[in-house]
Coordinates of C-alpha atoms in Angstrom, one line a residue:
Chain M
M1 CA -37.2 -6.5 -12.9
K2 CA -35.0 -7.2 -9.8
R3 CA -34.8 -4.6 -7.1
T4 CA -31.0 -4.2 -7.7
T5 CA -31.7 -3.4 -11.4
W6 CA -34.3 -0.8 -10.4
A7 CA -31.8 0.7 -7.9
T8 CA -29.1 0.9 -10.5
I9 CA -31.4 2.7 -13.0
L10 CA -32.7 5.1 -10.4
F11 CA -29.3 5.9 -9.0
M12 CA -27.8 6.4 -12.4
L13 CA -30.7 8.7 -13.4
A14 CA -30.2 10.7 -10.2
L15 CA -26.5 11.1 -11.1
A16 CA -27.6 12.3 -14.5
I17 CA -30.2 14.8 -13.3
L18 CA -28.9 16.2 -10.1
P19 CA -25.6 17.9 -11.1
P20 CA -27.2 20.1 -13.9
V21 CA -29.8 21.1 -11.3
F22 CA -27.1 22.0 -8.8
M23 CA -25.3 24.0 -11.5
W24 CA -28.4 26.0 -12.5
T25 CA -29.3 26.7 -8.9
G26 CA -25.9 28.1 -8.3
N27 CA -24.4 25.2 -6.3
A28 CA -21.3 24.7 -8.4
F29 CA -19.6 23.0 -5.4
Y30 CA -21.9 20.0 -5.6
V31 CA -21.0 19.6 -9.3
D32 CA -17.4 19.3 -8.3
L33 CA -18.3 16.8 -5.7
A34 CA -20.3 14.8 -8.2
T35 CA -17.5 14.9 -10.8
R36 CA -15.0 13.5 -8.2
L37 CA -17.5 10.9 -7.3
V38 CA -18.2 9.8 -10.8
I39 CA -14.4 9.7 -11.7
L40 CA -13.6 7.6 -8.6
A41 CA -16.6 5.4 -9.4
I42 CA -15.1 4.5 -12.8
A43 CA -11.9 3.5 -11.0
A44 CA -13.9 1.5 -8.5
V45 CA -15.9 -0.2 -11.3
S46 CA -12.7 -1.2 -13.0
L47 CA -11.4 -2.6 -9.7
N48 CA -14.6 -4.5 -9.2
L49 CA -14.1 -6.3 -12.5
I50 CA -11.0 -8.1 -11.1
L51 CA -11.7 -7.9 -7.4
G52 CA -15.4 -8.7 -7.3
F53 CA -15.9 -10.8 -10.4
G54 CA -12.4 -12.2 -10.8
G55 CA -11.5 -12.7 -7.1
M56 CA -8.1 -10.9 -7.6
V57 CA -7.6 -8.6 -4.6
S58 CA -5.5 -5.9 -6.2
F59 CA -4.1 -3.5 -3.6
G60 CA -2.2 -1.3 -6.1
H61 CA -5.0 0.0 -8.3
A62 CA -4.3 3.7 -7.4
A63 CA -1.1 3.3 -9.5
Y64 CA -3.3 3.3 -12.6
I65 CA -5.0 6.5 -11.5
G66 CA -1.6 8.0 -11.2
I67 CA -0.3 6.8 -14.5
G68 CA -3.5 8.2 -16.2
A69 CA -3.1 11.5 -14.5
Y70 CA 0.6 11.9 -15.3
A71 CA -0.3 10.9 -18.9
V72 CA -2.1 14.1 -19.1
G73 CA 0.3 16.1 -16.9
I74 CA 3.6 15.3 -18.6
P75 CA 2.6 16.0 -22.3
V76 CA 0.9 19.3 -21.1
Y77 CA 4.1 20.2 -19.1
Y78 CA 6.3 19.7 -22.2
E79 CA 4.0 21.5 -24.5
T80 CA 3.9 24.5 -22.1
Y81 CA 7.5 24.7 -21.1
G82 CA 9.3 23.1 -24.1
G83 CA 11.4 19.9 -24.4
A84 CA 10.6 16.3 -25.3
D85 CA 8.8 17.3 -28.5
A86 CA 7.8 13.7 -29.2
I87 CA 5.3 13.6 -26.3
A88 CA 4.5 17.3 -25.9
S89 CA 0.8 17.8 -26.6
Y90 CA -2.4 19.4 -25.4
G91 CA -4.4 16.9 -27.5
G92 CA -7.0 14.9 -25.5
A93 CA -7.0 12.0 -27.8
F94 CA -3.2 11.6 -27.3
H95 CA -3.5 11.9 -23.5
I96 CA -6.2 9.3 -23.4
L97 CA -4.2 7.0 -25.7
V98 CA -1.1 7.3 -23.5
A99 CA -3.1 6.9 -20.3
V100 CA -4.9 3.8 -21.5
G101 CA -1.9 2.4 -23.3
V102 CA 0.7 2.8 -20.6
S103 CA -1.8 1.5 -17.9
A104 CA -2.5 -1.5 -20.0
L105 CA 1.2 -2.1 -20.5
F106 CA 2.0 -1.7 -16.8
A107 CA -0.9 -4.0 -16.0
L108 CA 0.4 -6.6 -18.5
L109 CA 4.0 -6.6 -17.2
T110 CA 3.1 -6.5 -13.5
G111 CA 0.1 -8.7 -13.9
A112 CA 2.1 -11.4 -15.6
I113 CA 4.2 -11.6 -12.4
C114 CA 1.5 -11.0 -9.8
L115 CA -0.8 -13.6 -11.2
R116 CA 1.8 -16.3 -10.7
T117 CA 1.2 -15.8 -7.0
K118 CA -1.9 -16.5 -5.0
G119 CA -3.8 -15.3 -2.0
V120 CA -1.9 -13.0 0.3
Y121 CA 1.1 -12.9 -1.9
F122 CA -1.0 -11.4 -4.6
I123 CA -2.4 -8.7 -2.4
M124 CA 1.1 -7.7 -1.2
I125 CA 2.8 -7.9 -4.5
T126 CA 0.1 -5.7 -6.2
M127 CA 0.5 -3.2 -3.4
A128 CA 4.4 -3.3 -3.8
F129 CA 4.1 -2.7 -7.5
G130 CA 1.8 0.2 -6.8
Q131 CA 4.4 1.7 -4.4
M132 CA 7.0 1.2 -7.0
I133 CA 5.2 3.6 -9.3
Y134 CA 4.6 5.9 -6.3
Y135 CA 8.3 6.1 -5.5
L136 CA 9.2 6.5 -9.1
F137 CA 7.2 9.7 -9.4
I138 CA 8.4 10.8 -6.0
S139 CA 12.0 10.6 -7.2
I140 CA 11.5 12.4 -10.6
E141 CA 12.4 16.0 -9.9
E142 CA 11.5 17.0 -13.5
Y143 CA 7.8 16.5 -12.7
G144 CA 7.8 18.1 -9.3
A145 CA 8.7 15.0 -7.2
D146 CA 6.5 14.9 -4.2
D147 CA 5.4 18.5 -4.6
G148 CA 3.4 17.4 -7.6
L149 CA 2.7 19.0 -11.0
V150 CA 0.2 21.6 -12.0
I151 CA -1.6 20.9 -15.2
D152 CA -1.7 24.3 -16.9
T153 CA -4.1 23.4 -19.7
R154 CA -6.8 20.8 -19.7
S155 CA -6.9 18.2 -22.5
E156 CA -8.2 19.6 -25.7
L157 CA -11.1 17.5 -27.2
P158 CA -13.2 18.2 -30.2
L159 CA -16.7 19.6 -29.6
V160 CA -16.5 19.8 -25.8
S161 CA -14.5 21.9 -23.5
L162 CA -13.2 20.3 -20.2
D163 CA -12.9 23.7 -18.7
D164 CA -16.6 23.9 -18.4
P165 CA -17.5 22.0 -15.2
L166 CA -20.8 20.7 -16.5
Q167 CA -19.3 19.4 -19.7
L168 CA -16.4 17.7 -17.8
Y169 CA -19.1 16.1 -15.6
A170 CA -21.1 15.0 -18.6
I171 CA -18.0 13.3 -20.1
A172 CA -17.1 11.6 -16.8
Y173 CA -20.7 10.4 -16.4
V174 CA -20.9 9.0 -19.9
A175 CA -17.6 7.3 -19.4
L176 CA -18.9 5.8 -16.1
V177 CA -22.0 4.5 -17.9
I178 CA -19.9 3.0 -20.7
A179 CA -17.5 1.4 -18.1
M180 CA -20.5 -0.2 -16.3
L181 CA -21.9 -1.5 -19.5
M182 CA -18.5 -2.8 -20.5
V183 CA -18.1 -4.7 -17.3
R184 CA -21.6 -6.0 -17.6
T185 CA -20.9 -7.3 -21.1
I186 CA -17.6 -8.8 -20.1
V187 CA -19.1 -10.5 -17.0
N188 CA -22.1 -12.0 -18.9
S189 CA -19.9 -13.3 -21.8
R190 CA -18.3 -16.6 -22.0
F191 CA -15.0 -15.0 -21.0
G192 CA -16.7 -13.6 -17.9
M193 CA -18.1 -17.0 -17.0
V194 CA -14.6 -18.5 -17.0
L195 CA -13.3 -15.6 -15.0
Q196 CA -16.0 -16.0 -12.3
G197 CA -15.6 -19.8 -12.4
A198 CA -11.9 -19.4 -11.7
R199 CA -12.7 -17.2 -8.7
G200 CA -14.8 -20.0 -7.3
N201 CA -12.8 -23.0 -8.2
N202 CA -9.7 -22.5 -10.2
E203 CA -8.6 -26.1 -10.3
R204 CA -12.0 -27.2 -11.8
L205 CA -11.6 -24.6 -14.6
V206 CA -8.0 -25.7 -15.3
T207 CA -9.1 -29.3 -15.4
L208 CA -11.8 -28.4 -17.9
G209 CA -9.0 -27.2 -20.1
Y210 CA -9.2 -23.4 -19.6
N211 CA -5.9 -21.5 -19.3
T212 CA -7.3 -19.4 -16.4
Y213 CA -4.0 -17.5 -16.2
L214 CA -4.6 -15.9 -19.5
Y215 CA -8.2 -15.1 -18.7
R216 CA -7.2 -13.5 -15.5
L217 CA -4.3 -11.6 -17.1
T218 CA -6.7 -10.2 -19.8
A219 CA -9.2 -9.1 -17.2
Y220 CA -6.3 -7.5 -15.2
V221 CA -5.1 -5.6 -18.2
I222 CA -8.7 -4.4 -19.1
S223 CA -9.2 -3.3 -15.5
G224 CA -5.9 -1.4 -15.4
A225 CA -6.6 0.4 -18.7
M226 CA -10.0 1.4 -17.5
C227 CA -8.6 2.8 -14.3
G228 CA -5.9 4.6 -16.3
F229 CA -8.7 6.4 -18.2
A230 CA -10.3 7.4 -14.9
G231 CA -6.8 8.8 -13.9
A232 CA -6.7 10.9 -17.1
L233 CA -10.1 12.3 -16.2
L234 CA -9.0 13.0 -12.6
G235 CA -6.0 14.8 -13.8
N236 CA -8.2 17.0 -15.9
F237 CA -10.6 17.5 -13.0
T238 CA -8.1 18.5 -10.3
T239 CA -5.5 20.1 -12.7
F240 CA -3.0 19.3 -10.0
I241 CA -1.4 15.9 -9.8
S242 CA 1.0 14.5 -7.2
P243 CA 2.3 11.1 -6.3
D244 CA 0.0 11.2 -3.3
M245 CA -2.9 10.2 -5.6
M246 CA -1.3 6.8 -6.1
G247 CA -0.1 6.0 -2.6
W248 CA -1.2 2.7 -1.1
S249 CA -3.8 4.2 1.1
R250 CA -5.5 5.5 -2.1
S251 CA -5.6 1.9 -3.3
G252 CA -7.1 0.9 0.0
E253 CA -9.8 3.5 -0.4
L254 CA -10.7 2.2 -3.8
M255 CA -11.0 -1.4 -2.3
F256 CA -13.2 0.0 0.4
M257 CA -15.5 1.7 -2.1
V258 CA -16.0 -1.6 -3.8
I259 CA -16.6 -3.6 -0.7
L260 CA -18.8 -0.9 0.9
G261 CA -21.1 -0.8 -2.1
G262 CA -21.0 -4.5 -2.7
S263 CA -18.5 -6.4 -4.7
A264 CA -19.4 -8.3 -7.8
T265 CA -22.5 -6.2 -8.4
M266 CA -23.1 -3.5 -11.1
L267 CA -24.1 -0.6 -8.9
G268 CA -22.0 -1.6 -5.8
P269 CA -18.8 0.3 -6.7
V270 CA -20.7 3.4 -7.7
L271 CA -22.8 3.4 -4.6
G272 CA -19.7 2.7 -2.5
S273 CA -17.8 5.7 -4.1
A274 CA -20.9 7.9 -3.5
V275 CA -21.1 7.0 0.2
F276 CA -17.3 7.3 0.6
I277 CA -17.1 10.7 -1.0
L278 CA -20.2 12.0 1.0
M279 CA -18.9 10.6 4.3
E280 CA -15.5 12.1 3.7
E281 CA -17.0 15.5 2.8
I282 CA -19.4 15.5 5.8
L283 CA -16.9 14.2 8.4
S284 CA -14.0 16.4 7.3
S285 CA -16.2 19.5 7.6
I286 CA -17.0 18.6 11.2
T287 CA -13.5 17.7 12.5
I288 CA -10.0 17.5 11.4
Y289 CA -9.8 14.2 13.1
W290 CA -12.4 12.8 10.7
H291 CA -10.2 9.8 10.0
L292 CA -11.1 8.4 13.4
P293 CA -14.8 8.0 12.9
F294 CA -14.1 7.1 9.2
G295 CA -11.8 4.3 10.3
L296 CA -14.3 3.0 12.8
M297 CA -16.9 3.1 10.1
L298 CA -14.7 1.1 7.8
M299 CA -14.0 -1.5 10.4
G300 CA -17.7 -1.7 11.2
V301 CA -18.5 -2.3 7.6
V302 CA -15.9 -5.0 7.3
L303 CA -17.0 -6.7 10.6
F304 CA -20.7 -6.4 10.3
A305 CA -22.1 -5.4 6.9
R306 CA -21.2 -8.3 4.7
G307 CA -22.3 -8.0 1.1
G308 CA -22.1 -4.2 1.3
L309 CA -25.0 -1.8 0.6
M310 CA -26.1 -3.8 -2.4
G311 CA -26.7 -6.7 0.0
L312 CA -29.2 -4.5 1.9
I313 CA -31.0 -3.4 -1.3
K314 CA -31.2 -6.9 -2.6
G315 CA -33.7 -8.0 0.0
K316 CA -34.7 -11.6 0.5
G317 CA -36.5 -12.4 -2.7
D318 CA -33.7 -11.7 -5.2
K319 CA -30.8 -14.0 -5.8
Chain U
M1 CA 14.4 5.7 4.8
P2 CA 16.9 6.8 7.3
P3 CA 20.4 6.4 5.6
A4 CA 21.7 9.7 4.5
K5 CA 21.6 10.5 0.9
S6 CA 24.2 13.3 1.2
A7 CA 27.2 11.0 1.2
K8 CA 28.0 10.8 -2.5
I9 CA 31.3 10.2 -4.2
T10 CA 31.9 12.8 -6.9
G11 CA 33.1 12.0 -10.3
N12 CA 35.3 9.0 -10.9
I13 CA 35.1 5.3 -10.7
H14 CA 37.5 5.0 -7.8
L15 CA 35.6 3.6 -4.9
D16 CA 35.9 5.0 -1.4
Y17 CA 36.2 1.9 0.8
T18 CA 35.6 3.8 4.0
L19 CA 32.4 5.2 2.7
L20 CA 31.4 1.8 1.3
F21 CA 32.0 0.2 4.8
I22 CA 30.0 2.9 6.5
Q23 CA 27.1 2.6 4.1
M24 CA 27.1 -1.2 4.5
L25 CA 26.9 -0.7 8.2
N26 CA 23.9 1.7 7.6
G27 CA 22.4 -1.0 5.3
V28 CA 22.7 -3.6 8.0
Q29 CA 21.2 -1.3 10.5
L30 CA 18.2 -0.6 8.2
G31 CA 18.0 -4.3 7.6
L32 CA 17.9 -5.1 11.3
L33 CA 15.1 -2.6 11.9
L34 CA 13.2 -4.0 9.0
F35 CA 13.7 -7.4 10.5
L36 CA 12.2 -6.3 13.8
V37 CA 9.1 -5.1 12.0
A38 CA 8.9 -7.9 9.5
S39 CA 9.5 -10.7 12.2
G40 CA 6.3 -9.6 14.0
L41 CA 4.4 -9.6 10.7
T42 CA 5.7 -13.0 9.6
L43 CA 5.1 -14.4 13.1
V44 CA 1.5 -13.2 13.1
F45 CA 0.9 -14.4 9.6
G46 CA 2.6 -17.7 10.1
I47 CA 0.6 -18.8 13.0
L48 CA -2.6 -16.8 12.7
D49 CA -2.8 -16.5 8.9
F50 CA -3.6 -12.9 9.6
V51 CA -2.5 -10.0 7.4
N52 CA -2.0 -7.0 9.6
L53 CA -1.6 -3.8 7.7
A54 CA -1.7 -1.9 11.0
H55 CA 1.6 -3.4 12.1
G56 CA 3.3 -0.2 10.9
S57 CA 1.0 1.9 13.1
I58 CA 2.1 -0.2 16.1
Y59 CA 5.7 0.6 15.2
M60 CA 4.7 4.3 15.1
I61 CA 2.8 4.1 18.5
G62 CA 5.8 2.4 20.0
A63 CA 8.0 5.2 18.9
F64 CA 5.7 7.9 20.4
I65 CA 5.3 6.0 23.7
G66 CA 9.1 5.6 23.9
A67 CA 9.4 9.4 23.1
S68 CA 7.0 10.5 25.8
L69 CA 8.6 8.2 28.4
T70 CA 12.0 9.5 27.5
F71 CA 10.9 13.0 28.5
I72 CA 9.1 11.7 31.6
T73 CA 12.0 9.5 32.9
G74 CA 14.8 11.6 31.4
N75 CA 16.5 8.3 30.3
F76 CA 16.2 6.8 26.9
L77 CA 17.1 3.3 27.8
L78 CA 14.8 3.2 30.8
A79 CA 12.0 4.6 28.6
V80 CA 12.5 1.8 26.1
L81 CA 12.3 -0.8 28.9
I82 CA 9.0 0.7 30.2
A83 CA 7.6 1.3 26.7
L84 CA 8.1 -2.2 25.5
P85 CA 5.5 -3.9 27.8
I86 CA 3.1 -1.0 27.2
T87 CA 3.4 -1.5 23.4
G88 CA 2.9 -5.2 24.0
L89 CA -0.3 -4.4 25.9
V90 CA -1.5 -2.2 23.0
G91 CA -0.9 -5.2 20.7
F92 CA -2.8 -7.4 23.1
L93 CA -5.8 -5.1 23.2
I94 CA -5.8 -4.8 19.4
E95 CA -5.8 -8.6 19.2
R96 CA -8.7 -8.8 21.6
L97 CA -10.8 -6.1 20.2
V98 CA -10.3 -6.2 16.5
A99 CA -8.0 -8.9 15.1
R100 CA -9.7 -11.7 16.9
T101 CA -13.0 -11.3 15.1
L102 CA -11.2 -11.2 11.7
Y103 CA -9.3 -14.5 12.0
T104 CA -12.1 -16.5 10.4
R105 CA -12.5 -14.1 7.5
N106 CA -10.6 -14.0 4.3
H107 CA -7.5 -11.9 3.6
L108 CA -9.5 -9.1 1.9
D109 CA -11.4 -8.5 5.1
H110 CA -8.1 -8.6 7.0
V111 CA -6.6 -5.9 4.7
L112 CA -9.7 -3.7 4.9
G113 CA -10.3 -4.1 8.6
T114 CA -6.7 -3.3 9.5
F115 CA -6.7 -0.5 7.0
G116 CA -9.5 1.0 9.1
L117 CA -7.5 0.3 12.2
I118 CA -4.6 2.3 10.7
L119 CA -6.8 5.3 10.3
V120 CA -8.0 4.9 13.9
L121 CA -4.5 4.5 15.3
D122 CA -2.9 7.2 13.3
T123 CA -5.7 9.7 14.2
S124 CA -5.5 8.7 17.8
A125 CA -1.7 9.4 17.8
H126 CA -2.5 12.7 16.2
L127 CA -5.0 13.5 19.0
I128 CA -2.6 12.4 21.8
W129 CA 0.8 13.7 20.5
G130 CA -0.2 16.4 18.0
P131 CA 0.6 16.6 14.3
E132 CA 4.3 17.4 14.7
G133 CA 7.0 14.8 15.1
I134 CA 8.9 14.4 18.3
A135 CA 12.7 14.4 18.4
V136 CA 14.0 12.0 21.0
P137 CA 17.2 13.0 22.8
L138 CA 19.9 10.4 23.5
P139 CA 22.0 10.2 26.7
A140 CA 25.4 11.7 26.2
W141 CA 27.3 8.4 26.1
L142 CA 25.2 7.2 23.2
D143 CA 25.2 10.4 21.3
G144 CA 28.8 10.3 20.4
R145 CA 30.9 8.6 17.8
V146 CA 33.4 5.8 18.0
E147 CA 36.4 5.1 15.7
L148 CA 36.0 1.4 14.8
F149 CA 39.4 1.4 13.0
E150 CA 41.6 3.9 11.3
G151 CA 39.5 6.5 9.6
V152 CA 36.2 4.8 10.1
V153 CA 34.1 6.7 12.5
V154 CA 30.5 5.7 13.2
P155 CA 27.8 7.0 15.6
T156 CA 27.7 4.9 18.8
F157 CA 23.9 4.7 18.6
R158 CA 24.0 3.0 15.3
L159 CA 26.1 0.3 16.7
L160 CA 23.6 0.0 19.6
I161 CA 20.8 -0.5 17.0
I162 CA 22.9 -3.2 15.2
G163 CA 23.8 -4.9 18.5
T164 CA 20.1 -4.8 19.7
G165 CA 18.8 -6.1 16.3
L166 CA 21.3 -9.0 16.3
A167 CA 20.5 -9.9 19.9
V168 CA 16.7 -9.9 19.2
A169 CA 17.3 -12.0 16.1
A170 CA 19.2 -14.5 18.2
G171 CA 16.6 -14.4 21.0
L172 CA 13.8 -15.1 18.5
Y173 CA 15.8 -18.0 17.0
W174 CA 16.2 -19.4 20.5
L175 CA 12.5 -18.7 21.3
V176 CA 11.1 -20.3 18.2
N177 CA 13.5 -23.3 18.1
F178 CA 14.2 -24.2 21.7
T179 CA 11.3 -23.2 24.0
K180 CA 7.9 -24.6 24.7
L181 CA 6.3 -21.5 23.4
G182 CA 8.3 -21.7 20.2
M183 CA 7.3 -25.3 19.8
L184 CA 3.7 -24.2 20.0
I185 CA 4.3 -21.4 17.6
R186 CA 5.8 -23.8 15.1
A187 CA 3.1 -26.4 15.6
G188 CA 0.4 -23.7 15.3
A189 CA 1.9 -22.5 12.1
S190 CA 1.8 -25.9 10.5
N191 CA -1.5 -27.2 11.9
R192 CA -3.7 -24.9 14.0
T193 CA -6.6 -27.3 14.4
M194 CA -4.4 -30.1 15.6
V195 CA -2.7 -27.9 18.2
S196 CA -6.0 -26.8 19.7
A197 CA -7.3 -30.4 19.6
L198 CA -4.4 -31.3 21.7
G199 CA -5.7 -29.1 24.5
I200 CA -3.5 -26.1 24.0
D201 CA -5.2 -22.8 24.8
I202 CA -4.9 -21.5 21.2
S203 CA -6.7 -18.3 22.0
T204 CA -4.1 -17.2 24.6
L205 CA -1.3 -18.4 22.4
F206 CA -2.6 -16.1 19.6
A207 CA -2.8 -13.1 21.9
L208 CA 0.7 -13.7 23.1
V209 CA 2.1 -14.0 19.6
F210 CA 0.3 -10.8 18.6
A211 CA 1.6 -9.0 21.6
L212 CA 5.2 -10.2 20.9
G213 CA 4.9 -9.0 17.4
A214 CA 3.7 -5.6 18.6
M215 CA 6.6 -5.4 21.0
L216 CA 9.1 -6.2 18.3
A217 CA 7.6 -3.5 16.0
G218 CA 7.5 -1.0 18.9
L219 CA 11.1 -1.7 19.7
A220 CA 12.1 -0.9 16.1
G221 CA 10.1 2.4 16.3
M222 CA 11.8 3.3 19.6
L223 CA 15.2 2.5 18.1
I224 CA 14.8 4.6 15.0
S225 CA 13.1 7.7 16.7
P226 CA 16.3 9.2 18.0
I227 CA 17.7 9.3 14.5
T228 CA 14.6 10.4 12.5
E229 CA 12.1 11.4 15.2
A230 CA 8.8 9.9 16.1
S231 CA 6.2 10.9 13.5
I232 CA 2.7 9.8 12.4
S233 CA 3.7 9.0 8.9
M234 CA 6.6 6.7 9.9
G235 CA 4.3 3.6 10.1
G236 CA 3.1 3.9 6.5
E237 CA 6.6 4.3 5.3
I238 CA 8.0 1.2 6.8
I239 CA 5.1 -1.2 6.5
I240 CA 5.3 -1.6 2.7
T241 CA 9.1 -2.3 2.9
A242 CA 8.4 -4.8 5.6
F243 CA 5.8 -6.5 3.4
V244 CA 8.4 -6.6 0.6
V245 CA 10.8 -8.3 3.1
I246 CA 8.4 -11.0 4.1
I247 CA 7.3 -11.6 0.5
V248 CA 10.9 -12.0 -0.6
G249 CA 11.8 -14.1 2.4
G250 CA 8.7 -16.3 2.1
I251 CA 5.7 -15.4 4.3
G252 CA 5.8 -17.2 7.6
S253 CA 9.4 -17.9 7.6
M254 CA 11.5 -16.3 10.3
K255 CA 14.8 -17.3 8.6
G256 CA 13.5 -15.9 5.3
A257 CA 12.5 -12.6 7.0
F258 CA 16.0 -12.2 8.6
I259 CA 17.9 -12.9 5.4
A260 CA 15.5 -10.8 3.2
A261 CA 15.6 -7.9 5.7
I262 CA 19.4 -7.7 5.6
V263 CA 19.5 -8.1 1.8
I264 CA 16.8 -5.5 1.3
G265 CA 18.4 -3.1 3.8
L266 CA 21.8 -3.4 2.1
I267 CA 20.4 -3.1 -1.4
D268 CA 18.3 0.0 -0.6
T269 CA 21.1 1.8 1.2
L270 CA 23.8 1.0 -1.2
G271 CA 21.6 1.6 -4.2
R272 CA 20.8 5.1 -2.9
S273 CA 24.4 6.0 -2.4
F274 CA 26.3 4.2 -5.2
L275 CA 23.9 3.7 -8.1
D276 CA 24.7 7.1 -9.4
D277 CA 28.4 6.2 -9.8
M278 CA 27.7 2.8 -11.1
F279 CA 25.5 4.2 -13.8
Q280 CA 28.3 6.6 -14.8
L281 CA 30.3 3.7 -15.9
F282 CA 28.1 3.2 -18.9
M283 CA 26.2 6.5 -19.4
S284 CA 26.8 10.2 -19.3
P285 CA 27.1 11.8 -15.8
Q286 CA 24.0 13.8 -16.5
A287 CA 21.9 10.8 -17.5
A288 CA 23.2 9.0 -14.5
E289 CA 22.2 11.8 -12.2
T290 CA 18.7 11.9 -13.5
S291 CA 18.0 8.1 -13.7
A292 CA 19.8 6.9 -10.6
P293 CA 17.4 8.3 -8.0
A294 CA 14.4 6.9 -10.0
V295 CA 16.0 3.5 -10.3
S296 CA 17.2 3.4 -6.7
A297 CA 13.8 4.3 -5.4
M298 CA 12.3 1.3 -7.3
L299 CA 15.3 -1.0 -6.7
I300 CA 13.8 -3.2 -4.0
Y301 CA 10.5 -3.6 -5.9
I302 CA 12.4 -4.6 -9.0
I303 CA 14.4 -7.2 -7.0
M304 CA 11.1 -8.4 -5.5
A305 CA 9.6 -8.7 -8.9
V306 CA 12.5 -10.7 -10.2
I307 CA 12.6 -13.0 -7.2
L308 CA 8.8 -13.6 -7.4
A309 CA 8.9 -14.2 -11.2
F310 CA 11.1 -17.2 -10.4
R311 CA 10.0 -18.2 -7.0
P312 CA 6.3 -17.2 -6.4
Q313 CA 6.5 -18.4 -2.8
G314 CA 9.5 -16.3 -1.9
L315 CA 13.0 -17.5 -1.1
F316 CA 12.4 -19.6 1.9
P317 CA 8.7 -20.7 1.9
P318 CA 7.7 -22.5 5.1
K319 CA 7.3 -26.2 4.4
V320 CA 3.7 -26.7 5.5
R321 CA 1.1 -24.2 4.7

C-alpha cells in the first residue's frame, strides 16, 4: 500500500481510539476538541470535493455550516417557545433532513449562477452568496440576530443521546468516515473522472460531449448538502449558534484547512483541520494576539509548502 | 454600513421628498467611498491579475493612521495629507514583501495568502491601537450643517466626502486615460508580457499601482472614520461590498467600478430606508416590518446574482483579458 493510504488508516484509527481514552482518563476537554475537529473535518472534506477534485474554489462554504446549524436551532426554538408549528420539532431526523435539504437547495440555486462564471469571479460570487446568508441571519431579530441563538435541547435521535459527549463524538466520527468514503467513491467513479477532467481541461471534456456544467453543479450540490450536515452536528455540539459561524473568514478557514492538509487527497482535509484546531488551541492559550503568528503561518504555508502536509507524507516514490 | 437606519417614514404611502433627497445623497456618499476602495481593487486586479483580500485591511490601517495623526497634528485635513503617503508606503511594503511572490501563483493562493495577511494586519492594528475604535474629531467648520435649499439640511462633512470622491474619480479618469503612467497601466492590463518586452520596468510599475490602490483605500478609511470611527472590524465590513462592486462592474474596469459603486451605494441606502414602506404597499405592516430588514440586508447580493445570471462577466467587462 502507498504511504498516504497507511497514513490515512493510522490517523483515522488514532481519531477512533484517542477520544475514548481521553474520556476515561478524565480529560473531557480533549474530547470536546476532538469533536470540533471531526465536525470541521467533515466540512473540509465536503469542500475538498469541489475545491480539490473539482477545481471550484468556493469561498462561501461556511454558509452551509450556518444553514445546517440553524436547521437545528430554529425548529428547537419553536418547539421550546411555541409558534410555527409546521417546523417546530426536537426530532433529529427532521433536523438533518432540513439541514441537508435546505443546503442542497441553496447550493443548487446559487451554484446554478456561480458556475456560469469562472476563475476569480467564481471565488468572489461564492463569497458574496455566503455573505448574503450571513446578513440574512444578522437581520432576523426573531432568531437573535447577531447575538445568536441558544439551542435549548439537542436533536433527539433513536438509540443514542447527543447529550453524552462520547456518543456525540462517535456519531461525528462515523459521519466523517462515511463522508470520506463517499468522496472516495465519487472521485473514483466515472462521474468523478469527468469532474477531475473538467478541472484540468474543461474545453476538452466539453468537446468530448460532456455537459461539464451539470457535473460540476451536481458535485457542488453534494458538497453543500454534506457541509450542511456538518453544520447540524456543529449546532448540536456548541448548542449556541450565531451568524458569526458563517462569516467569510470562516469560509477562508475551511479553505485553509483543505490547502494546509493537501487538496485533492483523502486525508488532507482531515489532517488540515486537525493541525488548524490544534494550532488555534495552542496559540490562543499563549497570547490573545494569536492571529498574528497564525496569519504568518498561513502565509508561510501558501508561499512555501505547496501540496500541503500530504505532500510531505507522500514522499518521492508515490505518485 | 454608515447611513442611518433611524430615518424612517411612518405609516402611509406618501413619500417624503426631503428625506428621499437626503438618503440619495447618503447613498451617493456611500457609493463614492465604495468606489475609492473598489478602484484600488480593480486597478490591482486589472493590471496585476492579483486578488487582494487584504485591501480592506489597508482601508482600516489608513483610518487608524489618519486618526493618530489627527490627534498629533490637531488638524484633520493636515492629518489626511500626511497619512496618505504613509498608507501608500504601507501598500508599497506589502507589495514588496508579500504580494510580489504571489503574482505567479493561482487565484486560490492569492486568496489564502492575503487572508493570512488580513490576520497579520488586523492583529498588528490591535497591538498598536488597542481593541477599541478611535473616534476622530472634525474641525469646527466641517462639523456643522449646511442648508442646501429650503428644508434640506445636510452635514458639511458629507458634502466634503462627496466632493473628494468625485474629484478622485475625475483624477483617476485623467490619470488612466491621459497620462504616461495611465497608458502603461492600460497597456499592462491588456498585455503584461508585451509591456515588459518593450523595456518598461514592470516591477516598479506594479509597486506604484499597488501603492496607489492602497492610498485610495486609505483615503476612504480616513474619510469615513469621523462618521463611524476607526475600528479593526471596518476592513472586513467593506471589502465584501467592494468585491460585489467590482464583480457587478466587471473586474478590471474603472468605469464599471464607478457606476457599480454608485448604484450599489444608492440601492443599499435606499433599500434600508424605504423598503419597509414599499413592502407595505402589498403586504401587512407587520409582515413588511419583519421581512424588509432581511431583504434589504440581502438586496445588493440579490442584485449581483441577477446581473451575473445574465452577464457573467459583469456590466462592463474590460475588452482584453
